[in-house]
Short mmCIF file of C-alpha atoms in Angstrom, two decimals:
data_model
loop_
_atom_site.label_atom_id
_atom_site.label_comp_id
_atom_site.label_asym_id
_atom_site.label_seq_id
_atom_site.Cartn_x
_atom_site.Cartn_y
_atom_site.Cartn_z
CA MET U 2 103.99 -245.22 -34.58
CA PRO U 3 102.64 -241.68 -36.12
CA GLY U 4 102.02 -242.19 -39.62
CA TYR U 5 104.04 -238.94 -41.60
CA ALA U 6 101.79 -238.00 -45.22
CA PHE U 7 104.07 -235.53 -47.79
CA ARG U 8 101.61 -232.74 -49.73
CA PRO U 9 102.09 -230.78 -51.66
CA ALA U 10 103.22 -227.54 -50.83
CA THR U 11 100.64 -224.44 -52.08
CA ARG U 12 99.80 -220.87 -51.43
CA ALA U 13 97.81 -221.24 -49.00
CA ASP U 14 101.30 -222.72 -47.31
CA LEU U 15 102.80 -219.56 -47.11
CA PRO U 16 102.09 -218.29 -43.82
CA MET U 17 102.23 -221.26 -42.16
CA LEU U 18 105.36 -221.42 -43.81
CA ARG U 19 106.33 -217.67 -42.76
CA ASN U 20 105.71 -218.61 -39.08
CA TRP U 21 108.18 -221.76 -39.35
CA LEU U 22 110.68 -219.59 -40.62
CA MET U 23 110.71 -217.44 -37.66
CA THR U 24 111.12 -219.65 -34.87
CA PRO U 25 114.36 -219.62 -32.77
CA GLU U 26 116.64 -223.04 -34.80
CA VAL U 27 114.67 -222.13 -38.38
CA VAL U 28 116.41 -219.09 -37.61
CA ARG U 29 119.37 -220.72 -36.78
CA TRP U 30 120.43 -222.75 -39.25
CA TRP U 31 118.04 -222.04 -42.41
CA GLY U 32 119.54 -217.94 -41.63
CA ASN U 33 116.76 -214.32 -42.52
CA PRO U 34 113.35 -216.40 -42.03
CA ALA U 35 112.32 -212.95 -44.61
CA GLU U 36 114.54 -213.57 -47.31
CA GLN U 37 114.38 -217.34 -46.52
CA TYR U 38 110.76 -216.55 -47.73
CA ALA U 39 111.15 -215.22 -51.04
CA LEU U 40 113.31 -218.41 -51.76
CA LEU U 41 110.48 -220.66 -51.20
CA GLU U 42 107.65 -218.58 -52.73
CA GLN U 43 109.68 -218.77 -55.57
CA ASP U 44 109.88 -221.92 -56.31
CA LEU U 45 106.69 -223.15 -55.72
CA ALA U 46 106.54 -221.70 -59.18
CA ASN U 47 109.92 -224.29 -60.43
CA PRO U 48 108.58 -227.30 -60.60
CA LEU U 49 112.49 -228.17 -60.21
CA MET U 50 111.44 -228.67 -57.24
CA VAL U 51 109.54 -230.34 -55.18
CA MET U 52 108.21 -228.48 -51.89
CA ARG U 53 106.32 -230.66 -49.56
CA ILE U 54 104.68 -230.14 -46.44
CA VAL U 55 105.39 -232.88 -44.04
CA ALA U 56 102.05 -234.03 -41.51
CA CYS U 57 101.95 -236.58 -38.41
CA ASP U 58 98.66 -238.06 -37.78
CA GLY U 59 97.42 -234.98 -40.33
CA ARG U 60 98.64 -232.34 -38.62
CA PRO U 61 101.03 -230.59 -40.29
CA PHE U 62 104.31 -229.77 -38.30
CA ALA U 63 107.41 -229.60 -41.09
CA TYR U 64 109.21 -229.12 -44.42
CA VAL U 65 110.70 -231.01 -46.95
CA GLN U 66 112.82 -229.77 -50.28
CA ASP U 67 114.30 -231.91 -53.31
CA TYR U 68 115.72 -231.55 -56.15
CA ASP U 69 118.27 -232.54 -58.63
CA VAL U 70 121.46 -231.50 -57.48
CA HIS U 71 122.51 -231.45 -60.84
CA THR U 72 119.92 -228.22 -61.90
CA TRP U 73 121.65 -226.11 -59.20
CA PRO U 74 124.92 -226.86 -59.10
CA GLN U 75 126.95 -226.60 -55.81
CA ALA U 76 130.85 -227.91 -56.07
CA HIS U 77 129.96 -230.61 -53.04
CA PHE U 78 127.17 -232.09 -54.95
CA ALA U 79 129.94 -231.92 -58.59
CA HIS U 80 129.75 -235.81 -58.05
CA LEU U 81 126.87 -237.33 -56.83
CA PRO U 82 125.51 -239.74 -60.70
CA GLU U 83 123.20 -237.62 -63.10
CA GLY U 84 119.33 -238.20 -61.11
CA ALA U 85 121.32 -238.03 -57.56
CA ARG U 86 118.13 -235.99 -55.04
CA GLY U 87 119.14 -233.61 -52.46
CA ILE U 88 117.21 -232.72 -50.00
CA ASP U 89 116.68 -230.21 -46.92
CA ALA U 90 113.68 -230.38 -43.91
CA PHE U 91 113.14 -227.86 -41.33
CA ILE U 92 110.30 -228.95 -38.56
CA GLY U 93 108.58 -225.78 -38.31
CA VAL U 94 106.56 -226.03 -34.61
CA PRO U 95 109.32 -226.52 -31.89
CA GLY U 96 107.65 -228.48 -30.06
CA MET U 97 107.90 -231.69 -31.97
CA ILE U 98 111.59 -231.39 -32.07
CA GLY U 99 114.09 -233.27 -30.56
CA ARG U 100 111.63 -235.83 -30.39
CA GLY U 101 112.99 -238.35 -32.89
CA HIS U 102 110.22 -237.02 -36.45
CA GLY U 103 113.34 -235.70 -38.28
CA ALA U 104 115.12 -238.92 -38.71
CA ALA U 105 111.78 -240.63 -38.82
CA PHE U 106 110.22 -238.49 -41.52
CA LEU U 107 113.45 -238.00 -43.88
CA ARG U 108 114.23 -241.96 -43.50
CA GLU U 109 110.13 -242.49 -45.42
CA ARG U 110 110.95 -239.81 -47.81
CA ALA U 111 114.46 -241.02 -48.63
CA THR U 112 112.72 -244.21 -49.19
CA GLU U 113 110.51 -243.01 -50.88
CA LEU U 114 112.71 -240.87 -53.83
CA ILE U 115 115.13 -243.96 -53.93
CA ALA U 116 111.54 -246.09 -55.29
CA ALA U 117 111.01 -243.67 -57.49
CA GLY U 118 114.23 -243.56 -59.05
CA ALA U 119 116.95 -241.65 -58.05
CA PRO U 120 120.22 -243.09 -57.80
CA LEU U 121 120.90 -241.55 -54.80
CA VAL U 122 120.14 -238.97 -52.54
CA ALA U 123 122.13 -236.98 -50.47
CA ILE U 124 121.69 -233.91 -47.75
CA ASP U 125 123.98 -231.70 -46.79
CA PRO U 126 123.96 -229.30 -43.04
CA ASP U 127 125.76 -226.83 -41.72
CA ALA U 128 129.62 -229.37 -39.37
CA ALA U 129 128.50 -227.09 -36.43
CA ASN U 130 124.16 -228.88 -36.67
CA LEU U 131 125.08 -231.64 -34.76
CA ARG U 132 121.54 -232.25 -33.54
CA ALA U 133 120.96 -232.62 -37.68
CA ARG U 134 123.37 -234.94 -38.42
CA ARG U 135 122.54 -237.09 -35.54
CA ALA U 136 118.83 -237.18 -37.05
CA TYR U 137 120.09 -238.53 -40.35
CA ALA U 138 122.55 -240.65 -39.46
CA LYS U 139 119.58 -242.33 -36.90
CA ALA U 140 117.14 -242.11 -40.29
CA GLY U 141 120.16 -243.54 -42.68
CA PHE U 142 122.66 -241.04 -43.85
CA VAL U 143 126.07 -242.70 -43.77
CA GLU U 144 128.84 -238.64 -44.32
CA THR U 145 131.31 -239.48 -47.09
CA LEU U 146 132.84 -235.20 -48.05
CA LEU U 147 133.30 -232.68 -45.24
CA ILE U 148 134.24 -229.63 -46.89
CA ALA U 149 134.49 -225.53 -46.78
CA THR U 150 131.36 -224.13 -49.01
CA PRO U 151 131.31 -220.33 -49.62
CA ALA U 152 128.34 -219.81 -46.59
CA GLY U 153 130.70 -222.94 -44.12
CA PRO U 154 131.21 -226.26 -43.87
CA VAL U 155 128.76 -228.33 -45.00
CA VAL U 156 128.39 -232.44 -44.26
CA VAL U 157 127.59 -234.37 -47.70
CA MET U 158 125.78 -236.97 -46.15
CA VAL U 159 124.44 -239.99 -48.29
CA PHE U 160 121.22 -242.27 -47.21
CA GLN U 161 121.87 -246.02 -47.16
CA GLY U 162 118.95 -246.88 -45.25
CA ALA U 163 118.92 -249.59 -43.57
CA ASN U 164 123.22 -250.52 -44.45
CA ALA U 165 123.77 -247.24 -43.14
CA ASP U 166 126.65 -248.17 -40.81
CA PRO U 167 128.97 -245.72 -38.50
CA LEU U 168 132.31 -244.90 -39.54
CA PRO U 169 134.18 -247.21 -38.59
CA THR U 170 137.15 -247.34 -35.86
CA SER U 171 140.58 -248.00 -36.65
CA LYS U 172 144.27 -247.65 -34.88
CA ALA U 173 145.63 -246.09 -37.33
CA GLY U 174 141.47 -243.34 -36.97
CA ARG U 175 138.45 -243.47 -36.88
CA GLY U 176 136.56 -241.90 -40.43
CA ASP U 177 139.01 -243.78 -42.59
CA ARG U 178 135.81 -243.51 -45.31
CA LEU U 179 135.10 -240.36 -46.13
CA HIS U 180 137.63 -237.63 -47.00
CA ARG U 181 138.43 -234.80 -45.07
CA ASP U 182 139.68 -231.56 -46.34
CA HIS U 183 142.64 -229.50 -44.34
CA ARG U 184 141.14 -226.58 -45.28
CA ILE U 185 137.95 -226.94 -42.33
CA PRO U 186 139.05 -225.71 -38.93
CA ALA U 187 140.41 -229.46 -36.46
CA ALA U 188 137.60 -228.67 -34.01
CA LEU U 189 135.42 -229.21 -36.85
CA ARG U 190 136.86 -231.92 -38.04
CA ALA U 191 136.73 -233.86 -34.93
CA ASP U 192 132.90 -232.82 -34.57
CA LEU U 193 131.98 -235.52 -37.30
CA TYR U 194 132.39 -237.97 -34.87
CA LEU U 195 131.33 -237.33 -32.07
CA TYR U 196 127.54 -238.35 -33.07
CA HIS U 197 128.44 -242.34 -34.21
CA SER U 198 126.62 -243.60 -30.62
CA PRO U 199 123.68 -241.55 -29.42
CA THR U 200 122.57 -242.44 -26.42
CA ARG U 201 119.43 -244.61 -26.04
CA ARG U 202 115.74 -243.70 -25.21
CA GLY U 203 112.33 -243.86 -25.58
CA ASN U 204 111.88 -242.53 -28.69
CA GLY U 205 109.00 -240.14 -27.53
CA ARG U 206 107.21 -239.82 -31.37
CA THR U 207 103.34 -238.51 -30.86
CA CYS U 208 102.09 -236.61 -33.28
CA ARG U 209 100.97 -233.87 -30.38
CA PRO U 210 103.78 -231.02 -29.62
#
């Protein structure tokens, strides 16, 4: 099984991060590479944003950051307890996408944050990003809220680790535990249930792209 390491990002990582931000999958979900690069460069000087480079058996391939959700207030995180951590991540090496690494390192990082005292860890993927939502579910995150934001619909997912459970199915309808905002298009609301029974396959998880 691959071993993951999370080391602090430094200015020396900026050229690598710039290249990662320009890869198609990252551009699709993170947006303008120049704008995102400027934010990362700015955040390097902010101790409230914990920035990590993720390596697999010593090979850097992904970026992950975490922060106190009430330090950067967002309406969809306002109900979370004091000390809750928000987490964001992307895989910068295209050959490492779709091989189980995202779920694996996010599970490991979220577990570390809980062990360090965070009462809760949450992530908020774009509602249309089904690949990310499947990976986060496999990592142990459970969808709790689907809501419109100024940037578009997002899904709030809370880490439950080994206790994570798919949303229940009942005759009354699926997603009874999930608040569904009426402003979200019905097609996106339906998307919430597409990933709970993923096709089983070998994980193929090695550290070489």
